[in-house]
Structures are given as structure tokens and as C-alpha cells.
């Protein structure tokens, strides 16, 4: 009875894995947030040979416990403020485990994962107040993939309006397509236009005001200029939460210009769209619901375990018309929406919806709202602490849950280029000290640290530690680099 022996050993190992995971999560807050890996530990992972004979499940778990779990990236810790990486929701961890046991392809068909994906995509739309006709969205690997899918649809629509079938003929014979963004737009938009053959030279970086926001008047002027030159304006990409400072663009005014000029409006809400759940912030997101497409990342602020992005669109036929390779006469009419694989790029698709369902259903709408609101409140508090600290400068008002700041001692004898060097080196120094983790950026030409609050378990005391660590690291670096 080989089969039942296998099942018994799985049952035991799974129970052991559950203990391991529970211990890992419980111990995390008492450990350094992150530490550089010792060379031997790095080599043990990077250079290990494929074992000739297989390892038993308990041995595998023991090896993972020894060589993998001690070296996390740091997200999960309440003092991790780097990039836009969340702690995993425990319910989502369980969802991942169950989903991999079923292991369907969520391309399409009549099985649980397909119907659950329809629901979680609708829930995501409801959470941010985006209209959701059936079929108007899907889960993706992340917002980068959601952006490629969205701009692929925008490209097809613009070409079609010019009497051109881009699916059959590619871009040849078309005037250059043009997209519009700002210096604060995420690089995934550039990646998408490069890949889609639009070319990054045809992605206009529109001038912004001093607040870095997308300027609808600049969009109008640039479109007029491009049309006069015979080019084909295609889309505008606005941000519902920039990655540098959490800034939300004036979406309603941009939507007006896009509607008037016939442009596809894409909104990047990867980090910030869920900020709309905070009643105090709701007004900033006015106009979000008018986008043609909205990219979001449940694997960021919603704490769904990686990977999980989501694309929502106004008109499901824009996606199906771009990606479906099933001729209409072969469509399976038992489900008029067809297969998810007709709405995007992936064919075999992972069962992402179970971890989303588990995370959202466990928290409930009220729990999610509370988490988001806690994060925005903490970020505003961090902004206050930075503004009060004698040697720090807050670089932008805290709009959502990101605070951007720099080390700026009042001493006029410190030359500007030295301060830039200090600020450039500052995030890594804070990371190496092990008590907090932030990452850096260049915000409108200035070296900055930026802390992103995504973890509702973070406390005000954690924020004080971050400020202390920033000051200590800044002073250390100033002495070293002077
Ligand atoms: C993270 C992020 C992206 C890219 O999303 P991935 O999920 O990493 O592919 C795009 N835009 C913004 C604002 C982001 O924060």
C-alpha cells in the first residue's frame, strides 16, 4: 500500500510545516528586520547541487528551516517600510496552501476556482468603487502584467479607430502611437510601451507642477501637438498613489480630458487604489471610476500573499477583443463570459482567487477599512514625527500611506553635495542596523528616504524607532563621508 504510506507521511509533514510557519510568524517581530546574509549561508543556497537521491519530507522541512526561513526579505516585520511589500495575511497563507493542493488551471471551465475568481474580482471593484459589468477584469501576476494587458487593449482600440487591425497587421502602417505619463509614473508603464512596440520615446513625460501631479492642461496641449504632427494619441496613464510619495493625480479632471479627446485612461492603482477605503481620503479618488482600466495589487496593501495583481476594465469586450483566440463560432456558450485566458496573456493560470477570498472574507469589508485607515493614520503620524525632528525634512505632504523625507541637519556648514551623498547612502545604513527597513528614491531630483506603511500591526513606537534610526544613521554617515 504505497499510496497510503505516502498520504500518512504527507499528513505528518504538513502538520510539521504548520508548526514551522506558526513559529516563524510568531518570532518575526523579535528578530532584526533584515540582515545581510552570511557568505556561507548565501553559498549554501546558491551553489547547492541537485541531490541524486531524493530527500524525505521531514528532511526537506528541516533543510528549509535551517537554510531558508532564517533569511527573510524583512516584509512581515512591523518595522519594514521598504518599497511596497506587505506582510502576508495569515488567512491568505492558508489559502495559498489549499490552492496548491487543488492545483487547477484557472484558464476557464466549470470548477470552483473559476467561479471564485469572478467573485473576488467583483469584490475588489466594489472595494474601490469601480463599475463592474460581468467579465470586466481578472487576476494577474501583478500590476506590471495588468498594465501590459490594459495597454494592449488600449493599443488595439486606438488602432481600430484609425481603421487598422493591430492583431493581424502589427504596428506597421500605423502612425506612431503615443502615451502620456509624468516623471512620477511607475516604470511598469514604460516597460509595457516598450514591449507593445509603442516605444518609450512615444511615452511623453508631461511636465507637472511642484507637487508632482499630472497636469490635465499639459495633457491637452501635448495631444494637440501630437495630432498636428500626424501621430496617434492612444492613452494617458495616471496614478492613484505614486510609489515615491503616494500622490494621487487629479483623476476626475484627467478623465474629462480623456473623454473629450478620445484617449484611453489607464489608472495605476497598484499601491494606492485601496486607499479609497479610508473615508478621509475618499475625495482624492474622485474620477477613479471613470477610467477605462485600473491596475491594482492585492499583494500590496491588502496583504494577499504574492503573487496577485488585478486588472479592472470598464468594457470587458475591450479585453476579449484583444486577447481571445477562440473564434466566436467556437465559443462555449454554457458560460457566455468564456474563459479568463481570453481576457489576458496567461493560458495556464494559477489559482490566485482562493488566497484573495480567504484574505478578504477573513477581514471583512470593515476589517479591511480599519487596516487601511490605520496605515494612513500611522503615515500621517510619521510625517508629524519627521517634521518635528530637528534634522529631518519632510519632502511631500503625506497623502496616502507613504512618507518621503531626508536627513537635513540645520548646520549651514554642511555642503549640499555631501548631504546628497549621505541621503543616498542612508536607507541601506538604516537597513544594516537591523532595527527598521526603509528604501530610498529620488523625489523630484532630491535623494530621499521613503517609508511605506502597509502593516496595521505597526505601532507608533515603531515609527519612533524609524526616526531614531534615521537620525543615528544620518549622523554616522555625515561623520564618515565628510
Ligand atoms: C508595485 C507597483 C507597480 C508594479 O506592480 P507589480 O505588482 O510589482 O508588478 C506599479 N505601480 C505602482 C505604483 C506600484 O507600487
CSV table of C-alpha atoms and ligand atoms in Angstrom, one decimal:
chain,number,residue,atom,x,y,z
A,1,UNK,CA,0.0,0.0,0.0
A,2,UNK,CA,2.5,2.6,-1.2
A,3,UNK,CA,-0.3,5.1,-1.6
A,4,UNK,CA,-1.5,5.2,1.9
A,5,UNK,CA,2.1,5.4,3.2
A,6,UNK,CA,2.6,8.5,1.1
A,7,UNK,CA,-0.5,10.0,2.5
A,8,UNK,CA,0.4,9.3,6.0
A,9,UNK,CA,3.8,10.9,5.6
A,10,UNK,CA,2.2,13.9,3.9
A,11,UNK,CA,-0.2,14.4,6.8
A,12,UNK,CA,2.6,14.3,9.4
A,13,UNK,CA,4.8,16.6,7.4
A,14,UNK,CA,2.0,19.1,6.7
A,15,UNK,CA,1.4,19.3,10.5
A,16,UNK,CA,5.1,19.9,11.0
A,17,UNK,CA,5.1,22.6,8.3
A,18,UNK,CA,2.2,24.3,10.0
A,19,UNK,CA,4.2,24.4,13.3
A,20,UNK,CA,7.2,25.8,11.4
A,21,UNK,CA,5.1,28.5,9.8
A,22,UNK,CA,3.4,29.5,13.1
A,23,UNK,CA,6.7,29.7,14.9
A,24,UNK,CA,8.2,31.7,12.0
A,25,UNK,CA,5.4,34.2,12.1
A,26,UNK,CA,5.4,34.4,15.9
A,27,UNK,CA,9.2,35.0,16.2
A,28,UNK,CA,9.4,37.5,13.4
A,29,UNK,CA,8.8,40.8,15.4
A,30,UNK,CA,11.6,39.9,17.9
A,31,UNK,CA,14.3,39.4,15.2
A,32,UNK,CA,16.2,42.0,13.2
A,33,UNK,CA,14.0,43.3,10.4
A,34,UNK,CA,16.7,42.2,7.9
A,35,UNK,CA,20.4,41.3,7.9
A,36,UNK,CA,22.9,40.8,5.1
A,37,UNK,CA,23.2,37.1,4.6
A,38,UNK,CA,26.5,35.4,5.8
A,39,UNK,CA,28.6,34.3,2.8
A,40,UNK,CA,28.3,30.6,3.7
A,41,UNK,CA,24.5,30.8,4.1
A,42,UNK,CA,24.3,32.5,0.7
A,43,UNK,CA,26.5,29.9,-0.9
A,44,UNK,CA,24.6,27.1,0.7
A,45,UNK,CA,21.5,28.2,-1.2
A,46,UNK,CA,23.0,29.5,-4.4
A,47,UNK,CA,25.5,26.7,-5.1
A,48,UNK,CA,23.8,23.6,-3.8
A,49,UNK,CA,23.9,20.6,-6.1
A,50,UNK,CA,20.8,18.7,-7.1
A,51,UNK,CA,20.7,15.7,-4.8
A,52,UNK,CA,21.0,12.4,-6.7
A,53,UNK,CA,18.7,10.6,-4.2
A,54,UNK,CA,15.5,12.3,-3.1
A,55,UNK,CA,15.0,13.7,0.4
A,56,UNK,CA,12.1,12.6,2.6
A,57,UNK,CA,9.6,15.3,3.5
A,58,UNK,CA,10.8,15.7,7.1
A,59,UNK,CA,14.3,16.2,5.8
A,60,UNK,CA,13.1,18.8,3.3
A,61,UNK,CA,11.4,20.7,6.1
A,62,UNK,CA,14.4,20.6,8.3
A,63,UNK,CA,16.6,21.9,5.5
A,64,UNK,CA,14.2,24.8,4.8
A,65,UNK,CA,14.1,25.6,8.5
A,66,UNK,CA,17.8,25.7,8.6
A,67,UNK,CA,18.7,27.4,5.3
A,68,UNK,CA,15.7,29.4,4.2
A,69,UNK,CA,13.5,30.7,7.0
A,70,UNK,CA,16.3,32.5,8.9
A,71,UNK,CA,16.9,34.8,6.0
A,72,UNK,CA,13.7,36.7,5.1
A,73,UNK,CA,13.5,39.9,3.0
A,74,UNK,CA,12.0,41.6,6.0
A,75,UNK,CA,8.5,42.3,5.0
A,76,UNK,CA,6.2,40.8,7.6
A,77,UNK,CA,8.1,42.7,10.3
A,78,UNK,CA,6.2,45.6,11.7
A,79,UNK,CA,9.2,47.9,11.2
A,80,UNK,CA,9.6,47.0,7.5
A,81,UNK,CA,8.7,50.1,5.5
A,82,UNK,CA,10.6,49.3,2.2
A,83,UNK,CA,9.3,49.6,-1.3
A,84,UNK,CA,5.6,48.4,-1.4
A,85,UNK,CA,5.9,45.0,0.1
A,86,UNK,CA,3.3,43.8,2.7
A,87,UNK,CA,3.2,41.2,5.4
A,88,UNK,CA,1.2,38.2,4.3
A,89,UNK,CA,-2.3,37.9,5.8
A,90,UNK,CA,-2.4,34.6,7.8
A,91,UNK,CA,-5.7,33.7,6.1
A,92,UNK,CA,-4.1,34.2,2.7
A,93,UNK,CA,-1.2,31.9,3.7
A,94,UNK,CA,-3.8,29.2,4.3
A,95,UNK,CA,-5.5,30.0,1.0
A,96,UNK,CA,-2.2,29.5,-0.8
A,97,UNK,CA,-1.7,26.1,0.8
A,98,UNK,CA,-5.2,24.9,-0.1
A,99,UNK,CA,-5.0,26.3,-3.6
A,100,UNK,CA,-1.7,24.5,-4.4
A,101,UNK,CA,-3.3,21.2,-3.2
A,102,UNK,CA,-6.1,21.6,-5.8
A,103,UNK,CA,-3.7,23.0,-8.4
A,104,UNK,CA,-6.2,23.7,-11.2
A,105,UNK,CA,-5.5,25.8,-14.2
A,106,UNK,CA,-7.7,28.9,-13.8
A,107,UNK,CA,-7.8,29.4,-17.5
A,108,UNK,CA,-11.5,28.6,-17.6
A,109,UNK,CA,-14.1,25.9,-17.2
A,110,UNK,CA,-16.6,24.8,-14.5
A,111,UNK,CA,-14.7,24.3,-11.4
A,112,UNK,CA,-14.5,26.2,-8.0
A,113,UNK,CA,-11.5,28.4,-8.8
A,114,UNK,CA,-13.2,30.0,-11.9
A,115,UNK,CA,-16.4,31.0,-10.0
A,116,UNK,CA,-14.4,32.2,-7.0
A,117,UNK,CA,-12.2,34.4,-9.3
A,118,UNK,CA,-15.4,36.1,-10.7
A,119,UNK,CA,-16.4,36.9,-7.1
A,120,UNK,CA,-13.1,38.2,-5.8
A,121,UNK,CA,-12.6,40.4,-8.9
A,122,UNK,CA,-16.1,41.9,-8.2
A,123,UNK,CA,-15.2,42.4,-4.5
A,124,UNK,CA,-12.1,44.2,-5.5
A,125,UNK,CA,-14.1,46.5,-7.8
A,126,UNK,CA,-16.6,47.1,-5.0
A,127,UNK,CA,-13.9,48.0,-2.5
A,128,UNK,CA,-12.6,50.8,-4.6
A,129,UNK,CA,-15.9,51.9,-6.2
A,130,UNK,CA,-15.1,50.8,-9.8
A,131,UNK,CA,-18.1,49.8,-12.0
A,132,UNK,CA,-18.1,46.0,-12.7
A,133,UNK,CA,-20.1,44.5,-15.5
A,134,UNK,CA,-19.6,40.7,-15.6
A,135,UNK,CA,-16.3,39.7,-17.0
A,136,UNK,CA,-14.7,43.1,-16.7
A,137,UNK,CA,-11.5,42.1,-15.0
A,138,UNK,CA,-9.1,39.3,-14.0
A,139,UNK,CA,-6.4,38.5,-11.6
A,140,UNK,CA,-2.8,38.8,-12.8
A,141,UNK,CA,0.7,38.1,-11.5
A,142,UNK,CA,1.0,41.7,-10.5
A,143,UNK,CA,0.3,45.3,-11.7
A,144,UNK,CA,3.1,45.1,-14.3
A,145,UNK,CA,1.2,42.3,-16.0
A,146,UNK,CA,-2.1,44.1,-15.5
A,147,UNK,CA,-0.6,47.2,-17.2
A,148,UNK,CA,0.6,45.2,-20.2
A,149,UNK,CA,-2.8,43.7,-20.6
A,150,UNK,CA,-4.6,47.1,-20.2
A,151,UNK,CA,-2.3,49.0,-22.6
A,152,UNK,CA,-2.5,46.1,-25.1
A,153,UNK,CA,-6.3,46.7,-25.1
A,154,UNK,CA,-5.7,50.5,-25.4
A,155,UNK,CA,-3.4,49.9,-28.3
A,156,UNK,CA,-5.9,47.8,-30.2
A,157,UNK,CA,-8.7,50.3,-29.7
A,158,UNK,CA,-6.7,53.2,-30.9
A,159,UNK,CA,-5.6,51.3,-34.0
A,160,UNK,CA,-9.1,50.1,-34.7
A,161,UNK,CA,-10.4,53.7,-34.6
A,162,UNK,CA,-7.7,54.5,-37.2
A,163,UNK,CA,-9.0,51.7,-39.4
A,164,UNK,CA,-6.2,49.3,-38.6
A,165,UNK,CA,-6.2,45.8,-37.2
A,166,UNK,CA,-3.2,45.6,-34.9
A,167,UNK,CA,-3.7,42.0,-34.1
A,168,UNK,CA,-3.4,40.9,-37.7
A,169,UNK,CA,-1.0,43.5,-39.1
A,170,UNK,CA,1.0,44.6,-36.1
A,171,UNK,CA,2.1,48.3,-35.9
A,172,UNK,CA,3.4,48.6,-39.5
A,173,UNK,CA,1.4,51.1,-41.5
A,174,UNK,CA,0.2,52.9,-38.4
A,175,UNK,CA,1.4,56.4,-37.4
A,176,UNK,CA,3.3,56.3,-34.1
A,177,UNK,CA,1.0,55.7,-31.1
A,178,UNK,CA,1.6,58.0,-28.2
A,179,UNK,CA,1.0,57.6,-24.5
A,180,UNK,CA,1.1,60.3,-21.8
A,181,UNK,CA,2.6,60.0,-18.3
A,182,UNK,CA,4.7,62.0,-15.8
A,183,UNK,CA,8.1,61.7,-14.2
A,184,UNK,CA,6.3,60.1,-11.2
A,185,UNK,CA,4.7,57.3,-13.3
A,186,UNK,CA,5.8,53.8,-12.4
A,187,UNK,CA,8.3,52.2,-14.7
A,188,UNK,CA,5.9,49.3,-15.5
A,189,UNK,CA,4.2,51.7,-17.9
A,190,UNK,CA,7.5,52.2,-19.7
A,191,UNK,CA,8.1,48.5,-19.8
A,192,UNK,CA,4.6,47.9,-21.3
A,193,UNK,CA,5.0,50.5,-24.1
A,194,UNK,CA,8.5,49.1,-24.9
A,195,UNK,CA,7.1,45.6,-25.1
A,196,UNK,CA,3.9,46.6,-27.1
A,197,UNK,CA,6.0,48.3,-29.8
A,198,UNK,CA,4.9,51.8,-28.9
A,199,UNK,CA,8.4,52.6,-27.9
A,200,UNK,CA,9.4,54.6,-24.8
A,201,UNK,CA,10.2,57.6,-26.9
A,202,UNK,CA,6.5,57.8,-27.7
A,203,UNK,CA,5.6,57.8,-24.0
A,204,UNK,CA,5.5,61.6,-23.2
A,205,UNK,CA,6.7,62.7,-19.8
A,206,UNK,CA,4.4,65.6,-19.2
A,207,UNK,CA,5.5,68.5,-17.1
A,208,UNK,CA,4.0,68.6,-13.6
A,209,UNK,CA,3.5,71.3,-11.0
A,210,UNK,CA,5.8,71.4,-8.0
A,211,UNK,CA,3.5,68.9,-6.3
A,212,UNK,CA,4.4,66.3,-9.0
A,213,UNK,CA,0.8,65.8,-10.0
A,214,UNK,CA,-0.4,65.0,-13.5
A,215,UNK,CA,-1.4,68.3,-15.2
A,216,UNK,CA,-4.6,67.9,-17.4
A,217,UNK,CA,-3.8,71.1,-19.3
A,218,UNK,CA,-0.4,69.8,-20.2
A,219,UNK,CA,-2.1,66.6,-21.5
A,220,UNK,CA,-4.5,68.6,-23.7
A,221,UNK,CA,-1.6,70.6,-25.1
A,222,UNK,CA,0.6,67.6,-25.8
A,223,UNK,CA,-2.3,65.7,-27.6
A,224,UNK,CA,-3.0,68.7,-29.8
A,225,UNK,CA,0.7,68.9,-30.7
A,226,UNK,CA,1.0,65.2,-31.5
A,227,UNK,CA,-2.2,65.2,-33.6
A,228,UNK,CA,-1.0,68.2,-35.6
A,229,UNK,CA,2.2,66.2,-36.3
A,230,UNK,CA,0.3,63.2,-37.6
A,231,UNK,CA,0.8,61.0,-34.6
A,232,UNK,CA,-1.9,58.8,-32.9
A,233,UNK,CA,-2.5,59.7,-29.2
A,234,UNK,CA,-3.5,56.4,-27.5
A,235,UNK,CA,-3.7,56.6,-23.7
A,236,UNK,CA,-3.0,58.6,-20.6
A,237,UNK,CA,-1.6,56.8,-17.5
A,238,UNK,CA,-2.5,58.5,-14.3
A,239,UNK,CA,-1.6,57.3,-10.7
A,240,UNK,CA,-3.8,56.6,-7.8
A,241,UNK,CA,-0.9,56.6,-5.4
A,242,UNK,CA,2.7,57.2,-6.8
A,243,UNK,CA,5.3,54.9,-5.5
A,244,UNK,CA,7.6,57.8,-4.4
A,245,UNK,CA,5.2,59.9,-2.3
A,246,UNK,CA,1.8,58.2,-2.5
A,247,UNK,CA,0.4,61.1,-4.6
A,248,UNK,CA,-3.0,60.7,-6.2
A,249,UNK,CA,-3.3,62.5,-9.6
A,250,UNK,CA,-6.4,64.7,-10.3
A,251,UNK,CA,-8.3,61.8,-11.8
A,252,UNK,CA,-11.6,63.5,-12.5
A,253,UNK,CA,-10.0,66.3,-14.5
A,254,UNK,CA,-7.8,63.9,-16.4
A,255,UNK,CA,-10.9,61.7,-17.1
A,256,UNK,CA,-12.6,64.8,-18.6
A,257,UNK,CA,-9.7,65.5,-21.0
A,258,UNK,CA,-9.5,61.8,-22.0
A,259,UNK,CA,-13.3,61.6,-22.6
A,260,UNK,CA,-13.2,64.8,-24.7
A,261,UNK,CA,-10.1,63.7,-26.7
A,262,UNK,CA,-11.0,60.0,-27.1
A,263,UNK,CA,-8.0,58.8,-25.1
A,264,UNK,CA,-7.9,55.6,-23.1
A,265,UNK,CA,-7.5,56.4,-19.4
A,266,UNK,CA,-5.4,53.9,-17.5
A,267,UNK,CA,-5.0,54.4,-13.8
A,268,UNK,CA,-2.2,52.8,-11.9
A,269,UNK,CA,-3.6,52.0,-8.5
A,270,UNK,CA,-1.1,49.2,-7.8
A,271,UNK,CA,-0.1,50.6,-4.5
A,272,UNK,CA,-2.7,53.2,-3.7
A,273,UNK,CA,-6.2,52.4,-5.1
A,274,UNK,CA,-7.2,50.7,-1.8
A,275,UNK,CA,-6.6,54.0,0.0
A,276,UNK,CA,-10.1,54.8,-1.3
A,277,UNK,CA,-11.4,52.7,1.6
A,278,UNK,CA,-10.3,55.4,4.0
A,279,UNK,CA,-13.3,57.8,4.3
A,280,UNK,CA,-11.0,60.7,5.0
A,281,UNK,CA,-9.2,60.1,1.7
A,282,UNK,CA,-12.2,59.1,-0.5
A,283,UNK,CA,-12.5,62.5,-2.1
A,284,UNK,CA,-8.9,62.3,-3.6
A,285,UNK,CA,-10.0,59.3,-5.6
A,286,UNK,CA,-13.0,61.0,-7.3
A,287,UNK,CA,-12.9,60.1,-11.0
A,288,UNK,CA,-11.2,56.7,-10.5
A,289,UNK,CA,-14.4,55.1,-11.5
A,290,UNK,CA,-14.2,56.8,-14.9
A,291,UNK,CA,-11.0,55.1,-16.0
A,292,UNK,CA,-11.0,52.6,-18.9
A,293,UNK,CA,-8.7,50.4,-17.0
A,294,UNK,CA,-7.4,50.2,-13.4
A,295,UNK,CA,-4.4,48.2,-12.3
A,296,UNK,CA,-4.4,47.1,-8.6
A,297,UNK,CA,-2.2,44.9,-6.4
A,298,UNK,CA,-4.0,42.9,-3.8
A,299,UNK,CA,-0.5,41.6,-3.0
A,300,UNK,CA,0.4,45.1,-1.6
A,301,UNK,CA,-2.0,46.9,0.7
A,302,UNK,CA,-4.5,44.0,1.0
A,303,UNK,CA,-1.7,41.7,2.2
A,304,UNK,CA,-2.7,38.9,-0.1
A,305,UNK,CA,0.4,36.6,-0.4
A,306,UNK,CA,2.4,37.3,-3.6
A,307,UNK,CA,1.6,36.9,-6.4
A,308,UNK,CA,-1.7,38.7,-7.0
A,309,UNK,CA,-2.4,41.7,-9.2
A,310,UNK,CA,-5.7,42.6,-10.7
A,311,UNK,CA,-6.9,44.4,-13.8
A,312,UNK,CA,-10.4,46.0,-13.9
A,313,UNK,CA,-11.8,47.5,-17.1
A,314,UNK,CA,-15.0,49.4,-18.0
A,315,UNK,CA,-15.8,47.3,-21.0
A,316,UNK,CA,-15.0,43.5,-20.9
A,317,UNK,CA,-15.2,43.3,-24.7
A,318,UNK,CA,-12.1,45.5,-24.9
A,319,UNK,CA,-10.1,42.7,-23.3
A,320,UNK,CA,-11.8,39.8,-25.0
A,321,UNK,CA,-11.4,41.6,-28.4
A,322,UNK,CA,-7.7,42.0,-27.8
A,323,UNK,CA,-6.8,38.6,-26.4
A,324,UNK,CA,-9.3,36.0,-27.4
A,325,UNK,CA,-8.1,33.4,-29.9
A,326,UNK,CA,-11.3,31.5,-29.8
A,327,UNK,CA,-13.4,32.3,-32.9
A,328,UNK,CA,-16.9,33.3,-31.9
A,329,UNK,CA,-18.4,30.2,-33.5
A,330,UNK,CA,-16.3,28.0,-31.2
A,331,UNK,CA,-17.1,29.8,-28.0
A,332,UNK,CA,-18.5,27.7,-25.2
A,333,UNK,CA,-22.0,29.2,-24.7
A,334,UNK,CA,-22.5,27.4,-21.4
A,335,UNK,CA,-20.6,30.3,-20.0
A,336,UNK,CA,-21.3,33.5,-22.0
A,337,UNK,CA,-18.2,35.1,-20.4
A,338,UNK,CA,-15.9,32.5,-21.8
A,339,UNK,CA,-12.5,31.7,-20.4
A,340,UNK,CA,-10.2,34.0,-18.4
A,341,UNK,CA,-7.5,33.1,-20.8
A,342,UNK,CA,-9.4,35.1,-23.5
A,343,UNK,CA,-9.0,38.3,-21.4
A,344,UNK,CA,-5.3,38.4,-20.8
A,345,UNK,CA,-1.9,36.9,-21.6
A,346,UNK,CA,-1.6,33.8,-19.4
A,347,UNK,CA,-3.1,30.5,-20.6
A,348,UNK,CA,-2.4,28.1,-17.7
A,349,UNK,CA,-3.3,30.4,-14.8
A,350,UNK,CA,-2.7,29.8,-11.1
A,351,UNK,CA,-5.5,29.5,-8.5
A,352,UNK,CA,-4.9,33.0,-7.1
A,353,UNK,CA,-8.5,33.6,-6.1
A,354,UNK,CA,-8.5,31.4,-3.0
A,355,UNK,CA,-5.9,33.4,-1.2
A,356,UNK,CA,-7.7,36.6,-2.1
A,357,UNK,CA,-11.0,35.2,-1.0
A,358,UNK,CA,-9.5,34.0,2.3
A,359,UNK,CA,-7.8,37.3,3.0
A,360,UNK,CA,-10.9,39.5,2.2
A,361,UNK,CA,-13.5,37.2,3.7
A,362,UNK,CA,-11.5,36.8,6.9
A,363,UNK,CA,-11.1,40.6,7.4
A,364,UNK,CA,-14.5,41.6,6.0
A,365,UNK,CA,-15.1,45.0,4.5
A,366,UNK,CA,-15.0,46.6,7.9
A,367,UNK,CA,-11.7,44.9,8.9
A,368,UNK,CA,-10.1,46.0,5.6
A,369,UNK,CA,-11.3,49.5,6.0
A,370,UNK,CA,-9.8,49.6,9.5
A,371,UNK,CA,-6.5,48.3,8.4
A,372,UNK,CA,-6.2,50.8,5.6
A,373,UNK,CA,-7.2,53.6,7.9
A,374,UNK,CA,-4.7,52.5,10.5
A,375,UNK,CA,-2.0,52.7,7.9
A,376,UNK,CA,-2.9,56.2,6.6
A,377,UNK,CA,-3.1,57.4,10.2
A,378,UNK,CA,0.3,55.9,11.0
A,379,UNK,CA,1.8,57.5,7.9
A,380,UNK,CA,0.4,60.9,8.8
A,381,UNK,CA,1.9,60.4,12.3
A,382,UNK,CA,5.2,59.6,10.8
A,383,UNK,CA,5.0,62.8,8.8
A,384,UNK,CA,4.5,64.7,12.0
A,385,UNK,CA,7.4,63.0,13.8
A,386,UNK,CA,9.7,63.8,10.8
A,387,UNK,CA,8.5,67.4,10.7
A,388,UNK,CA,9.2,67.7,14.4
A,389,UNK,CA,12.6,66.1,14.3
A,390,UNK,CA,15.3,68.8,14.2
A,391,UNK,CA,17.5,67.2,11.5
A,392,UNK,CA,14.9,65.7,9.1
A,393,UNK,CA,12.9,67.3,6.4
A,394,UNK,CA,9.5,66.0,5.1
A,395,UNK,CA,9.6,66.2,1.3
A,396,UNK,CA,5.9,65.9,0.4
A,397,UNK,CA,2.7,66.1,2.3
A,398,UNK,CA,1.6,62.6,3.4
A,399,UNK,CA,-1.5,61.9,1.2
A,400,UNK,CA,-2.0,58.2,1.5
A,401,UNK,CA,0.4,55.9,3.4
A,402,UNK,CA,3.9,56.9,2.2
A,403,UNK,CA,6.1,59.5,3.8
A,404,UNK,CA,9.1,60.8,1.9
A,405,UNK,CA,11.8,62.6,3.8
A,406,UNK,CA,15.5,63.4,4.1
A,407,UNK,CA,18.3,63.9,6.6
A,408,UNK,CA,18.8,67.7,6.7
A,409,UNK,CA,20.9,69.0,9.6
A,410,UNK,CA,20.4,72.7,10.1
A,411,UNK,CA,24.2,73.3,10.1
A,412,UNK,CA,24.9,75.6,7.2
A,413,UNK,CA,28.5,74.4,7.0
A,414,UNK,CA,27.4,71.0,5.6
A,415,UNK,CA,27.8,71.3,1.8
A,416,UNK,CA,24.8,70.3,-0.4
A,417,UNK,CA,26.7,67.6,-2.3
A,418,UNK,CA,27.8,65.9,0.9
A,419,UNK,CA,24.2,65.9,2.1
A,420,UNK,CA,23.1,64.3,-1.1
A,421,UNK,CA,25.7,61.5,-0.6
A,422,UNK,CA,24.6,61.0,3.0
A,423,UNK,CA,20.9,60.7,1.9
A,424,UNK,CA,21.8,58.4,-1.0
A,425,UNK,CA,23.6,56.0,1.5
A,426,UNK,CA,21.1,56.5,4.3
A,427,UNK,CA,18.4,53.8,3.5
A,428,UNK,CA,21.0,51.0,3.3
A,429,UNK,CA,22.6,52.1,6.5
A,430,UNK,CA,19.3,52.0,8.3
A,431,UNK,CA,18.7,48.5,6.9
A,432,UNK,CA,22.0,47.3,8.0
A,433,UNK,CA,21.5,48.5,11.5
A,434,UNK,CA,18.6,45.9,11.6
A,435,UNK,CA,16.0,47.8,13.6
A,436,UNK,CA,14.0,49.2,10.7
A,437,UNK,CA,13.9,48.9,7.0
A,438,UNK,CA,13.3,51.8,4.5
A,439,UNK,CA,14.2,52.2,0.9
A,440,UNK,CA,15.4,55.3,-1.0
A,441,UNK,CA,14.3,57.2,-4.1
A,442,UNK,CA,15.0,60.4,-6.0
A,443,UNK,CA,12.0,62.6,-5.5
A,444,UNK,CA,11.9,65.5,-8.0
A,445,UNK,CA,15.7,65.5,-8.2
A,446,UNK,CA,16.4,65.0,-4.5
A,447,UNK,CA,17.8,62.0,-2.8
A,448,UNK,CA,15.2,60.8,-0.3
A,449,UNK,CA,14.1,58.0,2.0
A,450,UNK,CA,10.5,56.9,1.8
A,451,UNK,CA,8.6,54.8,4.2
A,452,UNK,CA,5.5,52.9,3.1
A,453,UNK,CA,3.0,51.9,5.8
A,454,UNK,CA,1.2,48.7,4.8
A,455,UNK,CA,1.1,46.8,8.0
A,456,UNK,CA,-1.6,47.6,10.5
A,457,UNK,CA,0.4,45.8,13.2
A,458,UNK,CA,2.9,48.7,13.2
A,459,UNK,CA,2.7,50.9,16.2
A,460,UNK,CA,3.6,54.5,16.9
A,461,UNK,CA,6.6,53.2,18.9
A,462,UNK,CA,7.8,51.5,15.7
A,463,UNK,CA,7.7,54.9,14.0
A,464,UNK,CA,9.8,56.4,16.7
A,465,UNK,CA,12.4,53.7,16.2
A,466,UNK,CA,12.4,54.5,12.5
A,467,UNK,CA,13.0,58.2,13.2
A,468,UNK,CA,15.7,57.4,15.8
A,469,UNK,CA,17.5,55.1,13.4
A,470,UNK,CA,17.3,57.6,10.5
A,471,UNK,CA,18.9,60.3,12.7
A,472,UNK,CA,21.6,57.9,14.0
A,473,UNK,CA,22.4,56.6,10.5
A,474,UNK,CA,22.5,60.1,9.1
A,475,UNK,CA,24.9,61.3,11.8
A,476,UNK,CA,27.1,58.3,11.3
A,477,UNK,CA,27.3,58.8,7.6
A,478,UNK,CA,27.9,62.5,7.9
A,479,UNK,CA,30.9,61.8,10.1
A,480,UNK,CA,32.2,59.1,7.7
A,481,UNK,CA,31.7,60.8,4.4
A,482,UNK,CA,32.8,64.4,5.4
B,1,LIG,C1,4.3,47.8,-7.3
B,1,LIG,C2,3.8,48.8,-8.3
B,1,LIG,C3,3.7,48.6,-9.7
B,1,LIG,C4,4.2,47.2,-10.2
B,1,LIG,O1,3.4,46.2,-9.8
B,1,LIG,P1,4.0,44.7,-9.6
B,1,LIG,O2,2.9,44.0,-8.9
B,1,LIG,O3,5.3,44.8,-8.9
B,1,LIG,O4,4.1,44.2,-11.0
B,1,LIG,C5,3.2,49.5,-10.5
B,1,LIG,N1,2.9,50.7,-10.0
B,1,LIG,C6,2.9,51.0,-8.7
B,1,LIG,C7,2.5,52.4,-8.2
B,1,LIG,C8,3.4,50.1,-7.8
B,1,LIG,O5,3.5,50.4,-6.5
